[in-house]
Tab-separated table of C-alpha atoms in Angstrom:
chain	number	residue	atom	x	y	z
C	1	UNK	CA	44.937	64.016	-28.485
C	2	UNK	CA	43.679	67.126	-30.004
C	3	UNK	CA	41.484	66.614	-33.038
C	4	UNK	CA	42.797	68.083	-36.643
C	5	UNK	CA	40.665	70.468	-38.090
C	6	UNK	CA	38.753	69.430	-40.801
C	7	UNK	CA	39.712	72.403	-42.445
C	8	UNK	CA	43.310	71.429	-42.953
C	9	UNK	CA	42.070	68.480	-45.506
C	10	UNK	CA	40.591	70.855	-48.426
C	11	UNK	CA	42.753	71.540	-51.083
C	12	UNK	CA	44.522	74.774	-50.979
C	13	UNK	CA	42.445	77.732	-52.846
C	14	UNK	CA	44.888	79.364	-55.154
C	15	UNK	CA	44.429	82.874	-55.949
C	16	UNK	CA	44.232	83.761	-59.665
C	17	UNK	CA	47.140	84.387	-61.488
C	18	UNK	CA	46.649	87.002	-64.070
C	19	UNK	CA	44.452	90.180	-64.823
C	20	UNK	CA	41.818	88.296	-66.447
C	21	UNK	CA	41.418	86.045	-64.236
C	22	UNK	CA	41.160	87.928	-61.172
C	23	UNK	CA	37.809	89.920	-62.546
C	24	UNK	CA	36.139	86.644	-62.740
C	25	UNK	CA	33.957	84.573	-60.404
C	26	UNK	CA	33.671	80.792	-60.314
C	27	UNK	CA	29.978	79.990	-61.663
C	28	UNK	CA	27.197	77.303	-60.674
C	29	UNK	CA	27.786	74.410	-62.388
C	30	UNK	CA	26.903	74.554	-66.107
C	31	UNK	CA	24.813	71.334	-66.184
C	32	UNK	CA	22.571	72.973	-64.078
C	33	UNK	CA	21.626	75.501	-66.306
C	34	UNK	CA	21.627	72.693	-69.545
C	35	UNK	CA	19.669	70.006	-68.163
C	36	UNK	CA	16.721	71.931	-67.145
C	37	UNK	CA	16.578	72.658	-71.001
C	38	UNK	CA	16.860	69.138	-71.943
C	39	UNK	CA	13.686	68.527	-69.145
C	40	UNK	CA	11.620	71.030	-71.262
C	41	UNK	CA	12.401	69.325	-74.587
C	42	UNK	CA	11.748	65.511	-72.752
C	43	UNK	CA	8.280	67.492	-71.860
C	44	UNK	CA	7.701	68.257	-75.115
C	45	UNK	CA	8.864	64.964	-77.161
C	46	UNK	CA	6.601	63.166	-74.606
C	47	UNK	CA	3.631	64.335	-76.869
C	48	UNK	CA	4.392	60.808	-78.388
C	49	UNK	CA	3.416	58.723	-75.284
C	50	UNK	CA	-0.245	59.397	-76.158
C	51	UNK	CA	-0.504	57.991	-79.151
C	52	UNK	CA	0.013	54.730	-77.058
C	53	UNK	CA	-1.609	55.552	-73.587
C	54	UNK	CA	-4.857	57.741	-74.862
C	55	UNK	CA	-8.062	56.567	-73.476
C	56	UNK	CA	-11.436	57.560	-75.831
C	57	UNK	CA	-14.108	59.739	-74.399
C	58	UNK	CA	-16.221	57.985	-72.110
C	59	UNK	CA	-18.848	60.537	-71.892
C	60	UNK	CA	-17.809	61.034	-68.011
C	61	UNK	CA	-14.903	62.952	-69.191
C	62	UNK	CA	-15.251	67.173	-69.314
C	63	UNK	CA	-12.830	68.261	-72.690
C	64	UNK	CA	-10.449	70.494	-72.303
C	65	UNK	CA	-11.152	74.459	-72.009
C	66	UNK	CA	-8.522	75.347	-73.792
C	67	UNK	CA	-8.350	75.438	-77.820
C	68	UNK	CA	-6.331	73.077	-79.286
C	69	UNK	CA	-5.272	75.961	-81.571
C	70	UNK	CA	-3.792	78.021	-78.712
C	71	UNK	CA	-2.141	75.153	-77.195
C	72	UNK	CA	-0.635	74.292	-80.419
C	73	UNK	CA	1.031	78.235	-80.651
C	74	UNK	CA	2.119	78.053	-77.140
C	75	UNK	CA	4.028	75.233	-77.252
C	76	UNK	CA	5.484	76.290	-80.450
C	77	UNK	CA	6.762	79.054	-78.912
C	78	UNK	CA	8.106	76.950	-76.410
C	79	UNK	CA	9.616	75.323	-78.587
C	80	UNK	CA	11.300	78.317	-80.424
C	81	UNK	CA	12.511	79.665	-77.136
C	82	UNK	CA	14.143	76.614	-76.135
C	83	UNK	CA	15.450	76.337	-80.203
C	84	UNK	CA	16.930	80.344	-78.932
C	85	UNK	CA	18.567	78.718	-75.589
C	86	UNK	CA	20.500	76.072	-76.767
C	87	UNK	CA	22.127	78.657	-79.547
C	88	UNK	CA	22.774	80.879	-76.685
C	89	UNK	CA	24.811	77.653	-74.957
C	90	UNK	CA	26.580	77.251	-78.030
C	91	UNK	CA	27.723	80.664	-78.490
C	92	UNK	CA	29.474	80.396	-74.875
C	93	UNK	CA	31.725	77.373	-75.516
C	94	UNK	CA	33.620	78.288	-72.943
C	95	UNK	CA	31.119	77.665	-70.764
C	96	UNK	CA	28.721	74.794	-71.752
C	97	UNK	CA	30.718	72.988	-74.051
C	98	UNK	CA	33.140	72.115	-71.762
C	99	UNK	CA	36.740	73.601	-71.168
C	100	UNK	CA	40.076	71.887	-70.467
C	101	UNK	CA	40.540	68.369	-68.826
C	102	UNK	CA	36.936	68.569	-67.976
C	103	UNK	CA	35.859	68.701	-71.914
C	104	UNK	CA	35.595	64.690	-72.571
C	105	UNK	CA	33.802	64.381	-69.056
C	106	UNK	CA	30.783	62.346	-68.876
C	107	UNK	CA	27.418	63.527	-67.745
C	108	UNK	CA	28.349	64.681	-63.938
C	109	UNK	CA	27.815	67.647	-61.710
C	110	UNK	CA	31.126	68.905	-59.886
C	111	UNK	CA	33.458	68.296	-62.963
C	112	UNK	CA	32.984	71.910	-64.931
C	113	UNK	CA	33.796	74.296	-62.777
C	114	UNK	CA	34.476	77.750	-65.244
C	115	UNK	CA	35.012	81.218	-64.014
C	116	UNK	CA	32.967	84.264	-65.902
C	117	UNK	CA	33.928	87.456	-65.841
C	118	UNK	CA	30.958	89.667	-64.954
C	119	UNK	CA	29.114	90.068	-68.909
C	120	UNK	CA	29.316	85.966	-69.084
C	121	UNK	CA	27.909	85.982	-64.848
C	122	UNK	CA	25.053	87.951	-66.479
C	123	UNK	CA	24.406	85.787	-69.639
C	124	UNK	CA	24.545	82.600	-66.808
C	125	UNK	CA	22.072	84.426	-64.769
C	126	UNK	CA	19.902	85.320	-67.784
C	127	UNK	CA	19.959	82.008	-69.479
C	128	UNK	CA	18.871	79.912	-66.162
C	129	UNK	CA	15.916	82.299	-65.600
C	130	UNK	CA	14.457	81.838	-69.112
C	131	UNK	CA	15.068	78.241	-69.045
C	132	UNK	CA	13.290	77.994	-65.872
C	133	UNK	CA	10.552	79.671	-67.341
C	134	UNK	CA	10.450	77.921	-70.545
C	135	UNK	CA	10.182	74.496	-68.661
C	136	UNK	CA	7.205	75.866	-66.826
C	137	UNK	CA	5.477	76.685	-70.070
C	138	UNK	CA	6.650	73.437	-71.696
C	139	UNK	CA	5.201	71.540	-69.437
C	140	UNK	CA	1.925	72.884	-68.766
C	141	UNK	CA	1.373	73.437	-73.110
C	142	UNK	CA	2.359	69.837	-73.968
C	143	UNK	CA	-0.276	68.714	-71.324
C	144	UNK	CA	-3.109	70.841	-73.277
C	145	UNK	CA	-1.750	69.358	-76.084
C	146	UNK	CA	-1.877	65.745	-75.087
C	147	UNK	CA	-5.472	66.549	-73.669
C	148	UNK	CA	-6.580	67.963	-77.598
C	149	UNK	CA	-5.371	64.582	-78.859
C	150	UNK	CA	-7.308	62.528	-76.332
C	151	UNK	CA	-10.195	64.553	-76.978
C	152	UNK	CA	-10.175	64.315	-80.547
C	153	UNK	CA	-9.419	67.964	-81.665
C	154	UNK	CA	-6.206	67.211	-82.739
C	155	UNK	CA	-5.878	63.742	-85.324
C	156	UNK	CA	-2.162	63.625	-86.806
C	157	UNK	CA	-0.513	60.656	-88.243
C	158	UNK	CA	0.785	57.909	-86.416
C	159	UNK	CA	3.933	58.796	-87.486
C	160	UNK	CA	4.492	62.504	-86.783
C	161	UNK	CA	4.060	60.446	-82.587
C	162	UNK	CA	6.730	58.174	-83.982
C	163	UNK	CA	8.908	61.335	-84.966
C	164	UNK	CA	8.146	62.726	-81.268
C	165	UNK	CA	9.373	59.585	-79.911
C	166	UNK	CA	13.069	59.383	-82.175
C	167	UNK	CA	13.563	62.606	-80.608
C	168	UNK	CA	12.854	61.245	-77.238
C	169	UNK	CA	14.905	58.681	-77.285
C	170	UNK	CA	17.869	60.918	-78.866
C	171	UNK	CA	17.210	63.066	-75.498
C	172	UNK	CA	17.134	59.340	-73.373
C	173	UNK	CA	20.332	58.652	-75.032
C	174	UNK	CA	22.067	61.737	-73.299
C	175	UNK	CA	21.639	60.399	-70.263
C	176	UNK	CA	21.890	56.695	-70.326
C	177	UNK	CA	25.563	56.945	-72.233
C	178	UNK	CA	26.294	60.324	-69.807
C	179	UNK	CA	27.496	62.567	-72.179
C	180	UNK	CA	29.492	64.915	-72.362
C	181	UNK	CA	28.341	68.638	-72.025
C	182	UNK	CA	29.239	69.642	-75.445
C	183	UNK	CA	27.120	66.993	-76.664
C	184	UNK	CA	24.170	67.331	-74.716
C	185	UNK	CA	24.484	71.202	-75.911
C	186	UNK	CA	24.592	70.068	-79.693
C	187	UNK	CA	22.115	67.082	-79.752
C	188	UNK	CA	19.584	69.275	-77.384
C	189	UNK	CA	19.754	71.993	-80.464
C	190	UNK	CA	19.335	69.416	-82.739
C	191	UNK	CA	16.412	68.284	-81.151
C	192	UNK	CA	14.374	71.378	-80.512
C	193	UNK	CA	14.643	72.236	-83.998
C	194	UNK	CA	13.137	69.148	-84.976
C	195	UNK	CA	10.208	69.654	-82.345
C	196	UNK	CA	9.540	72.847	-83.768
C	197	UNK	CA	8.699	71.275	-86.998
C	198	UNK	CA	6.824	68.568	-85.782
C	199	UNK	CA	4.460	71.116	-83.436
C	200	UNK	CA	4.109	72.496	-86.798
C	201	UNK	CA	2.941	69.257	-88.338
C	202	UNK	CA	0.440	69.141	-85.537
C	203	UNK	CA	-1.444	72.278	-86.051
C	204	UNK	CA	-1.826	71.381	-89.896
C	205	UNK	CA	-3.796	68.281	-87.782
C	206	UNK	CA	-6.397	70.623	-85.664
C	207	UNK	CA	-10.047	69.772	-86.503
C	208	UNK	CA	-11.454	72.773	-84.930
């Protein structure tokens, strides 16, 4: 018996059906481009795990090159760039909030599948490079910040770690109740805005 093609089980591909539609192209998925930013604000809300874990300087321990003061800016920028990213998400609702049937779908890869025409292709592009970037640089500053703390060049209040940690667990959230893409745009605004503030609150902390 001769074996069916595997071919013949995929859905049909149907062609678009108006003008707009054919000068688009079907895009990556959008959570690919959104969760990378939520990784760079986990990195930076995890600034609260050393108030917990930090060991004191046992004399066998070299300090940090870097300033605490430079550390500080950098990740404040980081955190203003990712502030920048999530309002670019939410001026394309079309794209990352969610479109359709697939609006009130939970946390999943394969559900969103929009087509761009080619000024939102670039914007998609765009976006995912600087976010790529930006969790680079959120990662590496929010180490050299963690380091000043250990070290003792940076003493803030207990409770500007506690802040760090209410927005990590608003971030946590997202993913243990899967949420939907619109609201892991909106609370992932929400919470780099508040991370720029508390960075902020650090630097008033610096004893250099």
């Amino acid at each position: 018996m001769a074996r069916k093609s595997r071919l013949a089980k995929r859905p049909p591909v149907h062609a678009p059906t108006s003008a707009v539609d054919q000068g688009t192209r079907c895009a990556p998925d959008p959570f690919a481009a959104v969760l990378p930013a939520i990784a760079a604000l986990g990195a930076i809300s995890s600034v609260a795990t050393v108030n917990w874990v930090a060991q004191d300087m046992d004399g066998l321990r070299n300090r940090s090159r870097r300033k605490a003061g430079k550390a500080l800016r950098d990740l404040e920028n980081c955190c203003l760039g990712l502030q920048e990213i999530f309002r670019r998400f939410l001026r394309y609702p079309d794209v990352f909030g969610g479109a359709g049937g697939s609006a009130a779908s939970p946390l999943k890869f394969g559900v969103h599948g929009p087509r761009l025409a080619a000024e939102e292709t670039r914007f998609y592009q765009q976006v995912v490079n600087d976010t790529a970037s930006m969790l680079v640089s959120a990662t590496q500053n929010s180490f050299d910040v963690m380091a000043a703390v250990e070290d003792g060049s940076i003493t803030a209040p207990e409770e500007v770690f506690f802040s760090f940690g209410e927005a990590q667990d608003r971030l946590n959230r997202l993913i243990q109740e899967r949420a939907t893409l619109a609201e892991t745009v909106k609370v992932g605004a929400e919470v780099a805005e508040q991370l720029v503030g508390l960075v902020r609150k650090l630097r008033a902390h610096m004893m250099e």
